[in-house]
Coordinates of N, CA and C in Angstrom, one line a residue:
X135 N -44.8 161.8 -84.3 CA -43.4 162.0 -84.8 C -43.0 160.8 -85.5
X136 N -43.0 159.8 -84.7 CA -43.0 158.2 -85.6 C -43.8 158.5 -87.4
X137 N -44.5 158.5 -87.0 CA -45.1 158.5 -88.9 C -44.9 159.6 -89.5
X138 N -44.2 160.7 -89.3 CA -43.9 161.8 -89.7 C -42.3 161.3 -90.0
X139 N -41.7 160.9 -89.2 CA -40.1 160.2 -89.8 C -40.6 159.1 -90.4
X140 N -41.4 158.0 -90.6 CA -42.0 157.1 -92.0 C -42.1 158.0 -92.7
X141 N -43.0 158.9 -93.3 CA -43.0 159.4 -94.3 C -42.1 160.2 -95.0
X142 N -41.2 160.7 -94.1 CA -39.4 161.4 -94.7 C -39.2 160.2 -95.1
X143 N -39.0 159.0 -94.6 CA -38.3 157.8 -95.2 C -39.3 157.5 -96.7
X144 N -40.3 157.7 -96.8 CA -41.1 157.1 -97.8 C -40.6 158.1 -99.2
X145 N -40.6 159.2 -98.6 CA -40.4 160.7 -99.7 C -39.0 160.9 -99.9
X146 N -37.8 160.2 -99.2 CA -37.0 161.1 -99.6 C -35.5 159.7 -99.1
X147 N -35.9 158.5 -99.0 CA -35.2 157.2 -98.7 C -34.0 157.5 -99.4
X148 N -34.3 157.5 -101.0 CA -33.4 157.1 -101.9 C -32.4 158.2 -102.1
X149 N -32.8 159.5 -101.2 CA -31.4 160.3 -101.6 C -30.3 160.6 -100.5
X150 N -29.4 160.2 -101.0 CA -28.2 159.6 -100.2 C -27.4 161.2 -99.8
X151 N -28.5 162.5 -100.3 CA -27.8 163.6 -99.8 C -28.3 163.9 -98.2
X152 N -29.8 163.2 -98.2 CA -30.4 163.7 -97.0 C -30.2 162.4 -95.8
X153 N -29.6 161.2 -96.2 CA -28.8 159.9 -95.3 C -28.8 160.4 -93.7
X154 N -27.8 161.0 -94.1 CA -27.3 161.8 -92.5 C -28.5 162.6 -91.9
X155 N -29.4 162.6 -92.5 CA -30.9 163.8 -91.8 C -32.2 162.2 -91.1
X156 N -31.8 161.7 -92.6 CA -32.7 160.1 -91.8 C -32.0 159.3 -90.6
X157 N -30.9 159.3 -91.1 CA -29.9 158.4 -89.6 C -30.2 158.9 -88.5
X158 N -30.6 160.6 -88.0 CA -30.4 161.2 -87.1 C -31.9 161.3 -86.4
X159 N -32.9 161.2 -87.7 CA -34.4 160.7 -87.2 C -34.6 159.4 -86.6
X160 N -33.7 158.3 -87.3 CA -34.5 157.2 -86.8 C -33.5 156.7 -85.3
X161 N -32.0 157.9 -85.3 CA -31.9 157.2 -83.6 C -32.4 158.0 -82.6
X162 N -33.4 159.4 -83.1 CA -33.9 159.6 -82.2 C -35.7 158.8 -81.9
X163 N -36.0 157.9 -83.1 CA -37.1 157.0 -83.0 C -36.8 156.3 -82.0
X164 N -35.7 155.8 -82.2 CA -35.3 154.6 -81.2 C -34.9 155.1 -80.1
X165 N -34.7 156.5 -79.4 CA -34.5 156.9 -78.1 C -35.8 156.9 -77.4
X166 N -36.8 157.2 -78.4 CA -38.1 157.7 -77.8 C -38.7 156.5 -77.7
X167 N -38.7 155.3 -78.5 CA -39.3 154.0 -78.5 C -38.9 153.3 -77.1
X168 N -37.8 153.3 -76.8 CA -36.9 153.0 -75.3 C -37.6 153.0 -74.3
X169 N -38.1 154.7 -74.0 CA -38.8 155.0 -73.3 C -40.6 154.7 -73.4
X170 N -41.0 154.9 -74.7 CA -42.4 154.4 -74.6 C -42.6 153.2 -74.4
X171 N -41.5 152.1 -74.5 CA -41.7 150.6 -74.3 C -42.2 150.9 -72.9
X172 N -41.4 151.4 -72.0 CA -41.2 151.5 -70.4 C -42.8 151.7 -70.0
X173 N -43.2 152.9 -70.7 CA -44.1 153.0 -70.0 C -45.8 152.7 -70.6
X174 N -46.2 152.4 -72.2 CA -47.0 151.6 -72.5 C -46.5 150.8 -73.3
X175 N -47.8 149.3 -72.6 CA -47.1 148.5 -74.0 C -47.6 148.6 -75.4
X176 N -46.6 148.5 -76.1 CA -46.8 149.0 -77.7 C -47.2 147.8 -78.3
X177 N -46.9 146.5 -77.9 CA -47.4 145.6 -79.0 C -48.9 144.7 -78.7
X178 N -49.5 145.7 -77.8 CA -51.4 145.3 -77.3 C -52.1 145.9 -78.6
X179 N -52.6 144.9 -78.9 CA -53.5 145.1 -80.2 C -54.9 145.0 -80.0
X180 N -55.6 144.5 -78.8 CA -56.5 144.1 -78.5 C -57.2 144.5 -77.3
X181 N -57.8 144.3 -76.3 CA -58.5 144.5 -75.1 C -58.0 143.2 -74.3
X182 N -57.5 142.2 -74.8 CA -57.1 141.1 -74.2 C -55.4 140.8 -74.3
X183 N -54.7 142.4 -75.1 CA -53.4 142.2 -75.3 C -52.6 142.0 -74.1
X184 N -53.1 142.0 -73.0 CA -52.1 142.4 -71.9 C -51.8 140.9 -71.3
X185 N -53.2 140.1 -71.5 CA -52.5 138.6 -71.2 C -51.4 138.0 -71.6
X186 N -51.0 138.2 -72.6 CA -49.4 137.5 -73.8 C -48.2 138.5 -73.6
X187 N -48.5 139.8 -73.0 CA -47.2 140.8 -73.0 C -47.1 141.2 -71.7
X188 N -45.9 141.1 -71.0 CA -46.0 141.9 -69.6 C -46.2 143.2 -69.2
X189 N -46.8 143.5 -68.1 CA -47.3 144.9 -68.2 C -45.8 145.8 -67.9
X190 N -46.8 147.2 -68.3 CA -45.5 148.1 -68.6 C -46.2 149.2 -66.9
X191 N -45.5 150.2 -66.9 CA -45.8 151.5 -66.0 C -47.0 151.6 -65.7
X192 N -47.5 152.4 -67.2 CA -48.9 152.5 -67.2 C -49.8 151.4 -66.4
X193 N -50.0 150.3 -67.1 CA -50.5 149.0 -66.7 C -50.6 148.9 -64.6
X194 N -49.5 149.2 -64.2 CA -49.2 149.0 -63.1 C -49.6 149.9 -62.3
X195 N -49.4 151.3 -62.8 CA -49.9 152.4 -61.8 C -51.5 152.2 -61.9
X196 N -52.3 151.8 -63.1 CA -53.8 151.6 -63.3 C -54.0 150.5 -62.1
X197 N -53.5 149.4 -62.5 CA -53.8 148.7 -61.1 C -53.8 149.2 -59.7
X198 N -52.6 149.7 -59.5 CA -52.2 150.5 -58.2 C -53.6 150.8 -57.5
X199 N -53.8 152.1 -58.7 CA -54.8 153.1 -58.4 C -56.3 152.4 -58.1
X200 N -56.2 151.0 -58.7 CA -57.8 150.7 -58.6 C -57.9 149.9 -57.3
X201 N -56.5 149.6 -56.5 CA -56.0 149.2 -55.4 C -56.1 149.3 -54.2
X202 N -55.9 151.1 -54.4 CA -56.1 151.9 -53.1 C -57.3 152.8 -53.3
X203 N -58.0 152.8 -54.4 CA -59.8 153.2 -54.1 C -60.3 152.2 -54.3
X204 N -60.1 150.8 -54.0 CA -61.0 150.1 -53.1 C -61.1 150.2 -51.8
X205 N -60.3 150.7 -50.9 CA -60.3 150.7 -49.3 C -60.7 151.8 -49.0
X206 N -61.2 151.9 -48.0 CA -61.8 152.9 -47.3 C -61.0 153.6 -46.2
X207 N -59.9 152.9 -45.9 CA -58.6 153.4 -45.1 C -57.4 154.3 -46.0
X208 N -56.5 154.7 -45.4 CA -55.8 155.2 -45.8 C -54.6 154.2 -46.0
X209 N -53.8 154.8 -47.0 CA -52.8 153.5 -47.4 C -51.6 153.0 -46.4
X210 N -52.0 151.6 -46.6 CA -50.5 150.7 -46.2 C -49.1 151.1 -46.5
X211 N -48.6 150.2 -45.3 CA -46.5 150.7 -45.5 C -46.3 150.1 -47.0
X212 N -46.8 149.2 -46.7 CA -46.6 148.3 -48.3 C -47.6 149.0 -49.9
X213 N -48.3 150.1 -49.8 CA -49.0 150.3 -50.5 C -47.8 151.6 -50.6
X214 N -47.5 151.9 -50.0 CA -46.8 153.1 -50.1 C -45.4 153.2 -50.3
X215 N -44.7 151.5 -49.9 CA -43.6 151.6 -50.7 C -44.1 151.3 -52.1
X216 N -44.9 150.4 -52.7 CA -45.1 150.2 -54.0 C -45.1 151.4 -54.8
X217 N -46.1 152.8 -54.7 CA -46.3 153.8 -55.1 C -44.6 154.9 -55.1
X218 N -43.9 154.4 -54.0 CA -42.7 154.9 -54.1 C -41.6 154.4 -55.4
X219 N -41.9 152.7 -55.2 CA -40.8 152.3 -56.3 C -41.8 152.3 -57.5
X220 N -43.1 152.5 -58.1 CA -43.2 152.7 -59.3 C -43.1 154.2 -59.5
X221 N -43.0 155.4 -58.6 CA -43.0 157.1 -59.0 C -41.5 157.2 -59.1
X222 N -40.8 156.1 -58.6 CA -39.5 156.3 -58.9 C -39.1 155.5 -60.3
X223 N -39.4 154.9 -60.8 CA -39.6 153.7 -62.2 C -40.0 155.0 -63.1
X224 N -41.2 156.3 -62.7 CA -41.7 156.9 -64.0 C -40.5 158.0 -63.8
X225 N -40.0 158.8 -62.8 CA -39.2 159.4 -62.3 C -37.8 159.0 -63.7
X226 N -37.4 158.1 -63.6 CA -36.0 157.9 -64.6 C -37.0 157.8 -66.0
X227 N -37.6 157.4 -66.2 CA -38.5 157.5 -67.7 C -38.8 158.9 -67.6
X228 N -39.3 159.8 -67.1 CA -39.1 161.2 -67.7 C -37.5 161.9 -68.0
X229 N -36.7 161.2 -67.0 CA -35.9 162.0 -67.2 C -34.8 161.5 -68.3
X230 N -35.1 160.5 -68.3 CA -34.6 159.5 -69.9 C -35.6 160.9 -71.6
X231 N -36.7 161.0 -71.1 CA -37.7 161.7 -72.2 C -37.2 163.0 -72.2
X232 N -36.5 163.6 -71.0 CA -36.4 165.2 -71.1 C -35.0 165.0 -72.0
X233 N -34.1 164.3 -71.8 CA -32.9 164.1 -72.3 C -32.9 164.0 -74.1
X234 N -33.7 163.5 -74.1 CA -34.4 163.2 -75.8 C -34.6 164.2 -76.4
X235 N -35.5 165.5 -75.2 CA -36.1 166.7 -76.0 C -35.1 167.6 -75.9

């Protein structure tokens, strides 16, 4: 959707009839950017991007997960609050996303 509103801006910028059709693209770019910041990070360009940017959702739940299939037990109080406050972190990011659609 992002480069599909670039390219209305590229084909059709300079006409000041369709203004109000771009304005209304790019604050919904920026509702949807909000939420994808939350949950990947967008400015990793690398395999090594995550050292210089803090991790986002994604990033966290991947750890999580590689966390608790290391043990052979079943999970901790503390492993299970964590899993609670990051399902509740994605929990407002979907419902931020449903709001958008």
């Amino acid at each position: 959707l992002k480069s599909q509103i670039q390219t209305l801006h590229k084909r059709f910028g300079d006409d000041q009839r369709l203004k109000p059709a771009l304005d209304a693209a790019d604050q919904l770019d920026h509702k949807m950017s909000e939420v994808e910041q939350q949950l990947i990070q967008v400015n990793m360009k690398g395999s090594e991007g995550n050292l210089a940017f803090p991790n986002t959702l994604n990033e966290r739940f991947d750890t999580f997960s590689h966390t608790i299939d290391a043990g052979d037990t079943e999970p901790t109080k503390p492993q299970l609050d964590v899993f609670q406050l990051l399902s509740s972190q994605l929990e407002d990011q979907l419902k931020k996303w449903a709001q958008i659609k």
